[in-house]
mmCIF file of C-alpha atoms and ligand atoms in Angstrom:
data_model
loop_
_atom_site.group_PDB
_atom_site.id
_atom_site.type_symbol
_atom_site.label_atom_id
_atom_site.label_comp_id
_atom_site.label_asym_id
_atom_site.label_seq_id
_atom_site.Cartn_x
_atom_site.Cartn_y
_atom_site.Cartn_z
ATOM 1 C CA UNK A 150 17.127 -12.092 -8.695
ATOM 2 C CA UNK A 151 15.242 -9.149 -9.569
ATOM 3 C CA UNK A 152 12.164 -8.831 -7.611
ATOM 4 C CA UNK A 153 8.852 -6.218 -7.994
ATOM 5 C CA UNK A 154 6.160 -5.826 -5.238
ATOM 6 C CA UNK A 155 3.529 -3.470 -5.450
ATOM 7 C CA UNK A 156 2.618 -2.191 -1.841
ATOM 8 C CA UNK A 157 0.060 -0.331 0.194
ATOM 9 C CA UNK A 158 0.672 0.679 4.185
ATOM 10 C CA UNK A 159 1.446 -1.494 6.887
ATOM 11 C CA UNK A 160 0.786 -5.344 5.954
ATOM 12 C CA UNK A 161 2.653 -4.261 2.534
ATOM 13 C CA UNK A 162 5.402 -2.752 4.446
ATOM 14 C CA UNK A 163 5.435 -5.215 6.862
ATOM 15 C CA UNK A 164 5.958 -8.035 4.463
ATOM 16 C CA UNK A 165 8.500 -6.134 2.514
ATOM 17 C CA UNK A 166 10.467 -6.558 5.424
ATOM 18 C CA UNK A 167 11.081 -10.260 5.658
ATOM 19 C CA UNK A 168 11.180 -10.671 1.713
ATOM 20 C CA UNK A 169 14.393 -8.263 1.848
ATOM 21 C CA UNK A 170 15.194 -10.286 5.152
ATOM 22 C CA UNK A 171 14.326 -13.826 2.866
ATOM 23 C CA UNK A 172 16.606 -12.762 -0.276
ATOM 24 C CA UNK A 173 19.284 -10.088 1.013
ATOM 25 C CA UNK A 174 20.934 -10.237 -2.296
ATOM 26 C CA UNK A 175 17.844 -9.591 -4.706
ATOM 27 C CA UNK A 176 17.312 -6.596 -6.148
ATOM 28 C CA UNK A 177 13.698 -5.378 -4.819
ATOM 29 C CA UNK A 178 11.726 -2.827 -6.466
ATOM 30 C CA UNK A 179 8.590 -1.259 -4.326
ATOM 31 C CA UNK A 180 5.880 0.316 -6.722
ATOM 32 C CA UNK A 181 4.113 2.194 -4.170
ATOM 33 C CA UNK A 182 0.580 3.355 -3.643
ATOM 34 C CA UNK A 183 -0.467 6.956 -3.939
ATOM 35 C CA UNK A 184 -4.402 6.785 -3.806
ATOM 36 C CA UNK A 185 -4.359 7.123 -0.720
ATOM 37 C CA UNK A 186 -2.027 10.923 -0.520
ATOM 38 C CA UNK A 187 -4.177 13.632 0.820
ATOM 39 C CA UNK A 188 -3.196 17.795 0.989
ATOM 40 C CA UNK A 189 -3.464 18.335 4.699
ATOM 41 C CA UNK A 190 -2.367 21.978 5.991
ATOM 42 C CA UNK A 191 -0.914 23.025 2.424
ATOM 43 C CA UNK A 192 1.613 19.584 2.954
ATOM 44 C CA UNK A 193 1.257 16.291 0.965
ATOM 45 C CA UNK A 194 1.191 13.702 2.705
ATOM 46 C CA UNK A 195 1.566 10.170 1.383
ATOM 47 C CA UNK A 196 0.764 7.689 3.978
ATOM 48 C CA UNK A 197 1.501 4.715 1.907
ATOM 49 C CA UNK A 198 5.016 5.634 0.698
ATOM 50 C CA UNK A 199 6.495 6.996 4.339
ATOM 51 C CA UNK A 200 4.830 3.772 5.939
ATOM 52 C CA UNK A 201 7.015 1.415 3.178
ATOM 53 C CA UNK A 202 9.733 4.028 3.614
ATOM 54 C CA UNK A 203 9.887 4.390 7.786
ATOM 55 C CA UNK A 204 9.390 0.450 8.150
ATOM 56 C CA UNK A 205 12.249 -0.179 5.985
ATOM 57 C CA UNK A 206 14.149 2.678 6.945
ATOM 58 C CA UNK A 207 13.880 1.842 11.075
ATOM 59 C CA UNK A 208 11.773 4.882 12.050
ATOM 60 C CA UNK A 209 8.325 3.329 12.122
ATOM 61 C CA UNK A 210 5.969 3.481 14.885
ATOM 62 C CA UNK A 211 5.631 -0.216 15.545
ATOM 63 C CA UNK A 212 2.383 -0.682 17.334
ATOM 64 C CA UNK A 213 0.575 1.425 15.380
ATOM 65 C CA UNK A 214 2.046 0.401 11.696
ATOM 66 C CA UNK A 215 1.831 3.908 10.735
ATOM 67 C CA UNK A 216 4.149 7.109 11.682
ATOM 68 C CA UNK A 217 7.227 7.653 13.433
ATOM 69 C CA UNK A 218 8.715 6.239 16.719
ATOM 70 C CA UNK A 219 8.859 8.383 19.910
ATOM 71 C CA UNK A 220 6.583 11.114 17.794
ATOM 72 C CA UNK A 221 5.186 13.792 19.841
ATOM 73 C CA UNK A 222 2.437 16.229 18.264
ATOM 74 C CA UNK A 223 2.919 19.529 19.366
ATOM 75 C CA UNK A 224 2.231 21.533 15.807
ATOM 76 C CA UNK A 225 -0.853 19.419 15.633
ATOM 77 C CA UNK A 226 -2.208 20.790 19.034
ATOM 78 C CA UNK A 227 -1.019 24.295 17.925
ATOM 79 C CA UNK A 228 -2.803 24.191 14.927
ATOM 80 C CA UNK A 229 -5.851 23.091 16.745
ATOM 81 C CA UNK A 230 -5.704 25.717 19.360
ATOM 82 C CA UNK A 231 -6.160 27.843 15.398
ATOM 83 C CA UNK A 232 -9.203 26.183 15.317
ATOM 84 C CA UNK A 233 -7.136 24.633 12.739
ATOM 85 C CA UNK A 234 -7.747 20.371 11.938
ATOM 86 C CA UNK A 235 -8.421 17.684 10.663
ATOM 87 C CA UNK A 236 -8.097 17.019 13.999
ATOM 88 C CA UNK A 237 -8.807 13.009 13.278
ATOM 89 C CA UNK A 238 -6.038 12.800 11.127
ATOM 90 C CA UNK A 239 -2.630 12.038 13.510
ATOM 91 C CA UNK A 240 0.328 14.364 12.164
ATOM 92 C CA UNK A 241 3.399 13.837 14.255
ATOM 93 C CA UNK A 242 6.056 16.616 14.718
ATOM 94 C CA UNK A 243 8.586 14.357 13.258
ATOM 95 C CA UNK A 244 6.406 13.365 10.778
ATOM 96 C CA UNK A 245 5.571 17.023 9.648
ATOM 97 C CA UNK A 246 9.391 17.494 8.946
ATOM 98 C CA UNK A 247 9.091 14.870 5.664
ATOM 99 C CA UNK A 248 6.090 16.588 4.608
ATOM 100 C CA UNK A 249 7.207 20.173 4.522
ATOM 101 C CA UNK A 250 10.502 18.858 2.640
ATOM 102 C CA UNK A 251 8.360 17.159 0.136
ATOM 103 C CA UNK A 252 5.991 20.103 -0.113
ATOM 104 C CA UNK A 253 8.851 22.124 -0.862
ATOM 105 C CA UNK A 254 10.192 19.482 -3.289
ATOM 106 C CA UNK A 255 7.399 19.407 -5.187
ATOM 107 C CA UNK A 256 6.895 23.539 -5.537
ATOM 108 C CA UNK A 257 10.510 23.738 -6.701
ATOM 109 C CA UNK A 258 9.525 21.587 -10.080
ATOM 110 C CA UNK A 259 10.647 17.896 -8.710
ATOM 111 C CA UNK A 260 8.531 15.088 -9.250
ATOM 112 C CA UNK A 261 7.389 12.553 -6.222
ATOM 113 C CA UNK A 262 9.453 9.863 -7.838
ATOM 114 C CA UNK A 263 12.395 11.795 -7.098
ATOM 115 C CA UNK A 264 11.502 13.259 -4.055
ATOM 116 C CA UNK A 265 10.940 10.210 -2.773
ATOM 117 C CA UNK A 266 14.340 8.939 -4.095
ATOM 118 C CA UNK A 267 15.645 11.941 -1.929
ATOM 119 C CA UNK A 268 13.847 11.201 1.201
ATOM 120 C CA UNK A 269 14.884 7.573 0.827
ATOM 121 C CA UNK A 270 18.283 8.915 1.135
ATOM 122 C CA UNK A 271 18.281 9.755 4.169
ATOM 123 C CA UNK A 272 15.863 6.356 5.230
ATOM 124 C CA UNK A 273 18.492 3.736 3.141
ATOM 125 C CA UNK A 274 15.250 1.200 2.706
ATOM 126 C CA UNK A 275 16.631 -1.115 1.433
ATOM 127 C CA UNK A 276 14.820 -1.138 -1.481
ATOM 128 C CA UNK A 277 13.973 0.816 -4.806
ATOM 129 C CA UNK A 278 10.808 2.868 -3.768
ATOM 130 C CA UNK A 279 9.067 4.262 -6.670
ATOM 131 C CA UNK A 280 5.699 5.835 -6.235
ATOM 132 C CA UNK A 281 2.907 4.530 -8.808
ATOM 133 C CA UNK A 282 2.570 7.687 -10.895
ATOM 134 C CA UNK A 283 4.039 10.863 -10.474
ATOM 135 C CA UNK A 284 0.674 12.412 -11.614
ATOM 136 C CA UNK A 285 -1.975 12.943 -8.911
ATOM 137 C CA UNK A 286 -4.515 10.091 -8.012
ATOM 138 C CA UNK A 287 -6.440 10.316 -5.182
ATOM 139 C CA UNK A 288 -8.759 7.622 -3.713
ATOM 140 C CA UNK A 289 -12.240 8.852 -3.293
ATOM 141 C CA UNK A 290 -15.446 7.178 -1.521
ATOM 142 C CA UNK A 291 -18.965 7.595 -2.359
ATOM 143 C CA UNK A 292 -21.017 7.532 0.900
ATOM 144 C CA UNK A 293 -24.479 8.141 1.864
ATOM 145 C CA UNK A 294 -24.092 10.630 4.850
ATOM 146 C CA UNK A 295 -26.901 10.314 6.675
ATOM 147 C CA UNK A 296 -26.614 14.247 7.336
ATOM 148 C CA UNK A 297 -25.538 15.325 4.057
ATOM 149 C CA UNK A 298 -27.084 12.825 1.712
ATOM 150 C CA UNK A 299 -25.059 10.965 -1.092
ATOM 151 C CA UNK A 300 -21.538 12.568 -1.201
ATOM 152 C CA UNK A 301 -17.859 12.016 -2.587
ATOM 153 C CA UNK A 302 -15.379 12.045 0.301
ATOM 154 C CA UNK A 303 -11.564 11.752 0.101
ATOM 155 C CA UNK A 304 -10.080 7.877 0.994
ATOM 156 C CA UNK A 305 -8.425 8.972 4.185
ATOM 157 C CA UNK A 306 -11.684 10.770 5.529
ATOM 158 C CA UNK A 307 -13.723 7.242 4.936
ATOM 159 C CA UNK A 308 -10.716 5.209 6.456
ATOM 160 C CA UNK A 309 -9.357 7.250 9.397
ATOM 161 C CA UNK A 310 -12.353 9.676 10.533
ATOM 162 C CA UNK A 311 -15.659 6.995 9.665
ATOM 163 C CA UNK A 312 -13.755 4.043 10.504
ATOM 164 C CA UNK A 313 -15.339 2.704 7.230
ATOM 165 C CA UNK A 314 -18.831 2.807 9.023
ATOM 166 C CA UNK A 315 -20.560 4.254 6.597
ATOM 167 C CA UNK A 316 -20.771 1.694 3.594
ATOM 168 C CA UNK A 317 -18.853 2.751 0.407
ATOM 169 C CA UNK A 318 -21.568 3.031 -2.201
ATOM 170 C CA UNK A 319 -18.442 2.883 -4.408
ATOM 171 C CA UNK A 320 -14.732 3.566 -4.300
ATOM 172 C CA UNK A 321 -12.947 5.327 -7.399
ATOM 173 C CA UNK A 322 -9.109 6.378 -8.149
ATOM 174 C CA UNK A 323 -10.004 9.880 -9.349
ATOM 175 C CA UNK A 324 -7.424 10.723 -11.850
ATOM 176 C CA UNK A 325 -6.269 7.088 -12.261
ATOM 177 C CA UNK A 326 -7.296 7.063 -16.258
ATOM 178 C CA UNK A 327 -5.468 9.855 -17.202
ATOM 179 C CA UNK A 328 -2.029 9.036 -14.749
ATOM 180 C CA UNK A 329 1.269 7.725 -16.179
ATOM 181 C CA UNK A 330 3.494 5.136 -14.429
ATOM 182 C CA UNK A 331 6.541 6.993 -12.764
ATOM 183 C CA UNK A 332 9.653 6.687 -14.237
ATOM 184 C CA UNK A 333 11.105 3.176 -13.973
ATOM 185 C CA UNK A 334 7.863 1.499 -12.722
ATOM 186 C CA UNK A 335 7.276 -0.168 -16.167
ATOM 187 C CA UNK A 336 11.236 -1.122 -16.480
ATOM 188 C CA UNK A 337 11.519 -2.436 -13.243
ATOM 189 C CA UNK A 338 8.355 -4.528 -13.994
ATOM 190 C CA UNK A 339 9.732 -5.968 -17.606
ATOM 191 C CA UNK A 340 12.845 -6.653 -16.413
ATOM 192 C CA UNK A 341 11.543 -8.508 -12.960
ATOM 193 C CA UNK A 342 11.768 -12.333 -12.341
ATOM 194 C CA UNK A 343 9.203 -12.221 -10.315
ATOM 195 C CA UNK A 344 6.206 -9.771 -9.198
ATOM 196 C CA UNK A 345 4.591 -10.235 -5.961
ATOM 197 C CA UNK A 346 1.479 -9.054 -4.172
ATOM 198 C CA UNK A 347 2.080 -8.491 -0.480
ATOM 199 C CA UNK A 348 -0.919 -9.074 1.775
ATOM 200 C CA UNK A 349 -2.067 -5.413 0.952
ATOM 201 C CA UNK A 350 -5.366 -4.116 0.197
ATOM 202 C CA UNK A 351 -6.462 -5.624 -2.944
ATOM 203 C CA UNK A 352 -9.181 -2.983 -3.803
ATOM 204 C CA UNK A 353 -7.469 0.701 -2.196
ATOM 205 C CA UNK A 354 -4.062 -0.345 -1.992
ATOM 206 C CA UNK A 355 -2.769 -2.763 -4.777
ATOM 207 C CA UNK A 356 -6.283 -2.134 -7.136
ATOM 208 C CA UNK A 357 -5.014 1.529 -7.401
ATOM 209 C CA UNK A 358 -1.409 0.675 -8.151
ATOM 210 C CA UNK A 359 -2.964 -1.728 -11.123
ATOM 211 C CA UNK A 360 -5.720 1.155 -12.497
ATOM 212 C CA UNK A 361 -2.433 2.898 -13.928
ATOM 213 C CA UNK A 362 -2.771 2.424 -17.319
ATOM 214 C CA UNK A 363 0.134 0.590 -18.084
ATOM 215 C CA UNK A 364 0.818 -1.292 -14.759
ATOM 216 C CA UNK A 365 -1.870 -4.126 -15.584
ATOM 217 C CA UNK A 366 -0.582 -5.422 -18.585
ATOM 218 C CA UNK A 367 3.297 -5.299 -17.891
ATOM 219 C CA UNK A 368 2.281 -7.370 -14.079
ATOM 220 C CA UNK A 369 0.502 -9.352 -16.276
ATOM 221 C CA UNK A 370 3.273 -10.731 -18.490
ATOM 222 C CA UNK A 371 5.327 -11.746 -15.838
ATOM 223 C CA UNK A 372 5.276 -14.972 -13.168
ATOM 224 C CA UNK A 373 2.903 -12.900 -10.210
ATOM 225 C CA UNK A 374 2.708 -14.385 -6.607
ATOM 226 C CA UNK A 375 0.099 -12.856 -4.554
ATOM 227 C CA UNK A 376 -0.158 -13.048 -0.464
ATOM 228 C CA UNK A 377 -3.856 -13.363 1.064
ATOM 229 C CA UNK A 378 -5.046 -10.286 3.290
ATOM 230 C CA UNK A 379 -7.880 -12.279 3.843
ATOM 231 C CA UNK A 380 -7.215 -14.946 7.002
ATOM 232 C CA UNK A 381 -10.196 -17.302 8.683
ATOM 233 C CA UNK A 382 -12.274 -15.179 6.163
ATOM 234 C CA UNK A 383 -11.521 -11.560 7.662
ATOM 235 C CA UNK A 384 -8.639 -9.048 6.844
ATOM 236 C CA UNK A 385 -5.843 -9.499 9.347
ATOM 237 C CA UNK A 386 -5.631 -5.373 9.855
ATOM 238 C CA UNK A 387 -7.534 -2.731 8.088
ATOM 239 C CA UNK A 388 -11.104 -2.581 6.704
ATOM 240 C CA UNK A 389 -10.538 -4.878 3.318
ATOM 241 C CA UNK A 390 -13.886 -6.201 4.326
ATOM 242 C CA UNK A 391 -15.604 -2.757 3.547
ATOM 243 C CA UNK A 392 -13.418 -2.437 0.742
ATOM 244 C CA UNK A 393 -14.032 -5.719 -0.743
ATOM 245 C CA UNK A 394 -17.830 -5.281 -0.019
ATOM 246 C CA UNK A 395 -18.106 -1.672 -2.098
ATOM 247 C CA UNK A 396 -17.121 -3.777 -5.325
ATOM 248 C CA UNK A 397 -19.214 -6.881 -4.756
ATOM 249 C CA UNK A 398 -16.094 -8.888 -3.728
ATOM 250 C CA UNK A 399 -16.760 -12.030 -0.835
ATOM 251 C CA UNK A 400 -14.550 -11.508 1.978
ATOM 252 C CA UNK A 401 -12.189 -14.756 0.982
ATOM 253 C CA UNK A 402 -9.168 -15.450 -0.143
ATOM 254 C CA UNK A 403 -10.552 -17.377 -2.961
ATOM 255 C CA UNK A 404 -12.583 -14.483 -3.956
ATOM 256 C CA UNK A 405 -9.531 -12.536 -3.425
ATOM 257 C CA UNK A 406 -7.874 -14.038 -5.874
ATOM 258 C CA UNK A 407 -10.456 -14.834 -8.096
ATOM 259 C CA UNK A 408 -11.095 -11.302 -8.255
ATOM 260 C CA UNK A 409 -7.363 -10.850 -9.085
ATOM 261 C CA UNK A 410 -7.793 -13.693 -12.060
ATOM 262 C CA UNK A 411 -5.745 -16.121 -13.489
ATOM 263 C CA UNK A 412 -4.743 -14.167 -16.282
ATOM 264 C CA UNK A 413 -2.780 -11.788 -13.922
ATOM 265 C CA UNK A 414 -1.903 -13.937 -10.845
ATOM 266 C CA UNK A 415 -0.160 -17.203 -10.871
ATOM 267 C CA UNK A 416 0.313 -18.479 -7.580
ATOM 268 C CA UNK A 417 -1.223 -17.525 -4.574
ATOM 269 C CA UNK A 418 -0.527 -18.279 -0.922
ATOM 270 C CA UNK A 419 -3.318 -18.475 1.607
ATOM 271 C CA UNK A 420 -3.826 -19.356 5.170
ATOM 272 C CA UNK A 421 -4.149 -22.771 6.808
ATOM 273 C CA UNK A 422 -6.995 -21.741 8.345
ATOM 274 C CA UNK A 423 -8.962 -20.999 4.846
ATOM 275 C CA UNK A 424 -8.792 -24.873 4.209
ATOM 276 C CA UNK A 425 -8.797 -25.994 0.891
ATOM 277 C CA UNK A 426 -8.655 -22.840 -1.583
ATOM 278 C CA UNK A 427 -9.183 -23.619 -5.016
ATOM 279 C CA UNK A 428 -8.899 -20.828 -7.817
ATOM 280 C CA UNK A 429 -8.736 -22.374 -11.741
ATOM 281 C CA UNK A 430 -5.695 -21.381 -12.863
ATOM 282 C CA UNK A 431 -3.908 -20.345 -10.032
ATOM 283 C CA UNK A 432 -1.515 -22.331 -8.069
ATOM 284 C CA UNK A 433 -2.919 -22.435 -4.628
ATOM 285 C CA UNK A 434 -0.479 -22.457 -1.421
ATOM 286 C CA UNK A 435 -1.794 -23.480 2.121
ATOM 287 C CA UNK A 436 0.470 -22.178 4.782
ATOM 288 C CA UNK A 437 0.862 -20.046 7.845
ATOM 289 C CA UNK A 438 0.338 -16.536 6.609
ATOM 290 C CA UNK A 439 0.150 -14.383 9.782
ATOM 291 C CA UNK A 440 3.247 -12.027 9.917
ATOM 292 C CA UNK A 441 3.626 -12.450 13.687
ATOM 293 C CA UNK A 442 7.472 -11.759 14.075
ATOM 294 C CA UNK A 443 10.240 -11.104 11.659
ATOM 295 C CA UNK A 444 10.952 -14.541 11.167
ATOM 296 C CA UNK A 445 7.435 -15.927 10.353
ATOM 297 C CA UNK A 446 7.481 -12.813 8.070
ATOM 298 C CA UNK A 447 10.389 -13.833 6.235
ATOM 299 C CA UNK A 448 9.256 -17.283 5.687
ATOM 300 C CA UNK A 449 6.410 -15.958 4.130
ATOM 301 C CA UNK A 450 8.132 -14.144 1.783
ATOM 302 C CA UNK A 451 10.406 -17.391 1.085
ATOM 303 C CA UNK A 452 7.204 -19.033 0.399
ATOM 304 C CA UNK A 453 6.156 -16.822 -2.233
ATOM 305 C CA UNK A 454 9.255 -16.712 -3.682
ATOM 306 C CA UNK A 455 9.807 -20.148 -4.042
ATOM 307 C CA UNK A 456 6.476 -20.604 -5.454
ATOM 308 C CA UNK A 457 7.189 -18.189 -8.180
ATOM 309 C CA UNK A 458 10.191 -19.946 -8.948
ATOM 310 C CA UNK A 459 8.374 -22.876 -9.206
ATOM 311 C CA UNK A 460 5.886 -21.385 -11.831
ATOM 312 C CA UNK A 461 8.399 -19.446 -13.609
ATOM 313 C CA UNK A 462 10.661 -23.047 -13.964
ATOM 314 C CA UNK A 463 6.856 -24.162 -15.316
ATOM 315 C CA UNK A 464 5.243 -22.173 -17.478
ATOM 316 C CA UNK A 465 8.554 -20.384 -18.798
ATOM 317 C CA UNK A 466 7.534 -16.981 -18.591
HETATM 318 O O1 LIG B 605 -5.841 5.359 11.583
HETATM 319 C C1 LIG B 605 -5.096 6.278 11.325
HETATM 320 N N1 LIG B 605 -4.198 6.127 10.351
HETATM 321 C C2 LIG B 605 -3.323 7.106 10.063
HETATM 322 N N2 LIG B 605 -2.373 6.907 9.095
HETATM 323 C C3 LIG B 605 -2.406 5.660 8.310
HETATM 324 C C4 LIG B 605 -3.187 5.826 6.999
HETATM 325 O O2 LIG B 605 -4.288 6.598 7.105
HETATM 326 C C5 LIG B 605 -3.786 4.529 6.433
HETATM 327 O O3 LIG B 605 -3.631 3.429 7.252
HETATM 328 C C6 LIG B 605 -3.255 4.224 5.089
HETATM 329 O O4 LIG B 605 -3.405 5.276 4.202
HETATM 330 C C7 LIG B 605 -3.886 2.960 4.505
HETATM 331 O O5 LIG B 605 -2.847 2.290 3.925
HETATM 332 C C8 LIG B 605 -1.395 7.873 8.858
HETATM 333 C C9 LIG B 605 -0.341 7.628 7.968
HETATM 334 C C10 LIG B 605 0.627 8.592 7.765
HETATM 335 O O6 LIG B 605 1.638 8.348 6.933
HETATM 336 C C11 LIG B 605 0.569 9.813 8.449
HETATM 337 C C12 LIG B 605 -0.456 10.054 9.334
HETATM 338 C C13 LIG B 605 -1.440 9.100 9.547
HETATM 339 C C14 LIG B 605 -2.468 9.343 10.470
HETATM 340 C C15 LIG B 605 -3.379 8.340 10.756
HETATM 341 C C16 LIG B 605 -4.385 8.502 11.784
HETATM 342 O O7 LIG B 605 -4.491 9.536 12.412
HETATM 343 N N3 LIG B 605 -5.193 7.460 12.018
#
């Protein structure tokens, strides 16, 4: 079985986990977000793809979602005692390391697709991990600072340094229009049997993925099962709510999914705590959605995939 997912951070990771632990023979392509990458100390840093690519590979930080495991943050202090920041954004020492080999990467001619392929050498995911576009997109929010008036900032600032306190007037992929799918995003998609939407961000995380011209329309073709981020009516991590808000979106997971639309989703699995969801022309699942261990994870992921199955025996697509 050939299986896409597009992912975001942690609950996309996260999830990726028990679908590869729920079909251990399928072939599983990750399209990955790069909205949210940001240029921090002359390194690019893509948050999205090392969280997919540390969580599969072993080497996450597991409390925090993000990061690596027994990271310490010397060069980070160093840099401050520069007078050198961010100082709000958390660069590990370990973490530097993948950074300054994809910096380097990238300045010798190679695109991200393949320097991810090369970093994912050493990580064995799992998984094919392609980033969205090798072209640069970068998530922006428009804020009204109450010190410096209406103002642009980049995704991570807004996420990371405001907490998302400061309501997104609106949220924009800058560069999305003009960005190309990476190589083998739009193969892996035609030739899937199945695409699914882990319980990522819908607006920042999978939103971006789809505002690559190209991405939209081949997901659309094919039998999609999406995964509510939206439990009891709240995100279970993250700030979807803010998010969801800055484009007029309820905080639901019918809305969710309404928002997503019939004519790209098929079948979409939401909590049993969100009662009876109904979205016309979606197949609606009720079931426990909250990836509390590996196991309840991977049932998930069964879930989905049996639901697309389902569809895909039904409609024919
Ligand atoms: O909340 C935080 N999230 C951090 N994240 C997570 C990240 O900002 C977001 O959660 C994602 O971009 C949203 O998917 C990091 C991810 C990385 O790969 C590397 C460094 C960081 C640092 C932080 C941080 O300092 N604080």
């Amino acid at each position: 079985m050939r299986i896409v997912a597009l992912a975001g951070g942690i609950g996309g990771a996260r999830f990726l986990r028990g679908l590869r632990a729920a079909a251990p023979e399928a072939d599983i392509t990750v399209i990955g977000n790069t909205g949210d990458d940001i240029s921090l100390f002359g390194l690019r840093v893509c948050p999205d793809l090392d969280t997919v690519m540390y969580t599969l590979g072993g080497g996450i930080n597991e409390e925090q979602g993000w990061g690596r495991q027994d990271e310490s943050f010397t060069v980070k202090q160093e840099l401050l005692e520069y007078g050198v920041g961010p100082s709000w954004f958390g660069l590990g020492d370990r973490d530097f390391a993948t950074h300054i080999v994809r910096t380097q990467m990238l300045a010798a001619g190679y695109r991200l697709s393949a320097v991810t392929e090369a970093l994912c050498d050493r990580w064995q995911p799992g998984v094919r991990l392609i980033p969205m576009t090798d072209d640069q997109v970068e998530t922006h929010v428009v804020v009204d600072d109450p010190e410096h008036g209406r103002r642009a900032i980049h995704f991570q600032e807004w996420w990371v340094r405001l907490r998302a306190a400061l309501p997104a007037v609106s949220i924009a992929p800058v560069g999305a229009d003009e960005a190309k799918p990476a190589p083998g995003v739009l193969k892996a998609v035609e030739a899937a049997d199945v695409v699914l939407f882990p319980p990522s961000n819908p607006v920042v995380s999978i939103g971006t993925i789809l505002a690559v011209p190209g991405i939209r329309d081949a997901v659309a073709k094919k039998t999609v099962v999406g995964v509510s981020p939206i439990i009891g009516g709240a995100p279970v991590r993250g700030m979807a709510d803010a998010c969801l808000a800055a484009i007029g979106v309820e905080t639901s997971a019918r809305a969710v999914a309404e928002h997503y639309g019939p004519d790209l989703i098929d079948g979409w699995l939401v909590d049993e705590a969100d009662g009876d969801v109904a979205v016309e022309g979606v197949e609606v699942r009720s079931r426990p959605l909250l990836m509390s261990d590996p196991e309840a994870t991977a049932a998930i992921a069964r879930a989905a995939l049996d639901l697309a199955e389902e569809l895909a025996g039904g409609t024919g697509r």
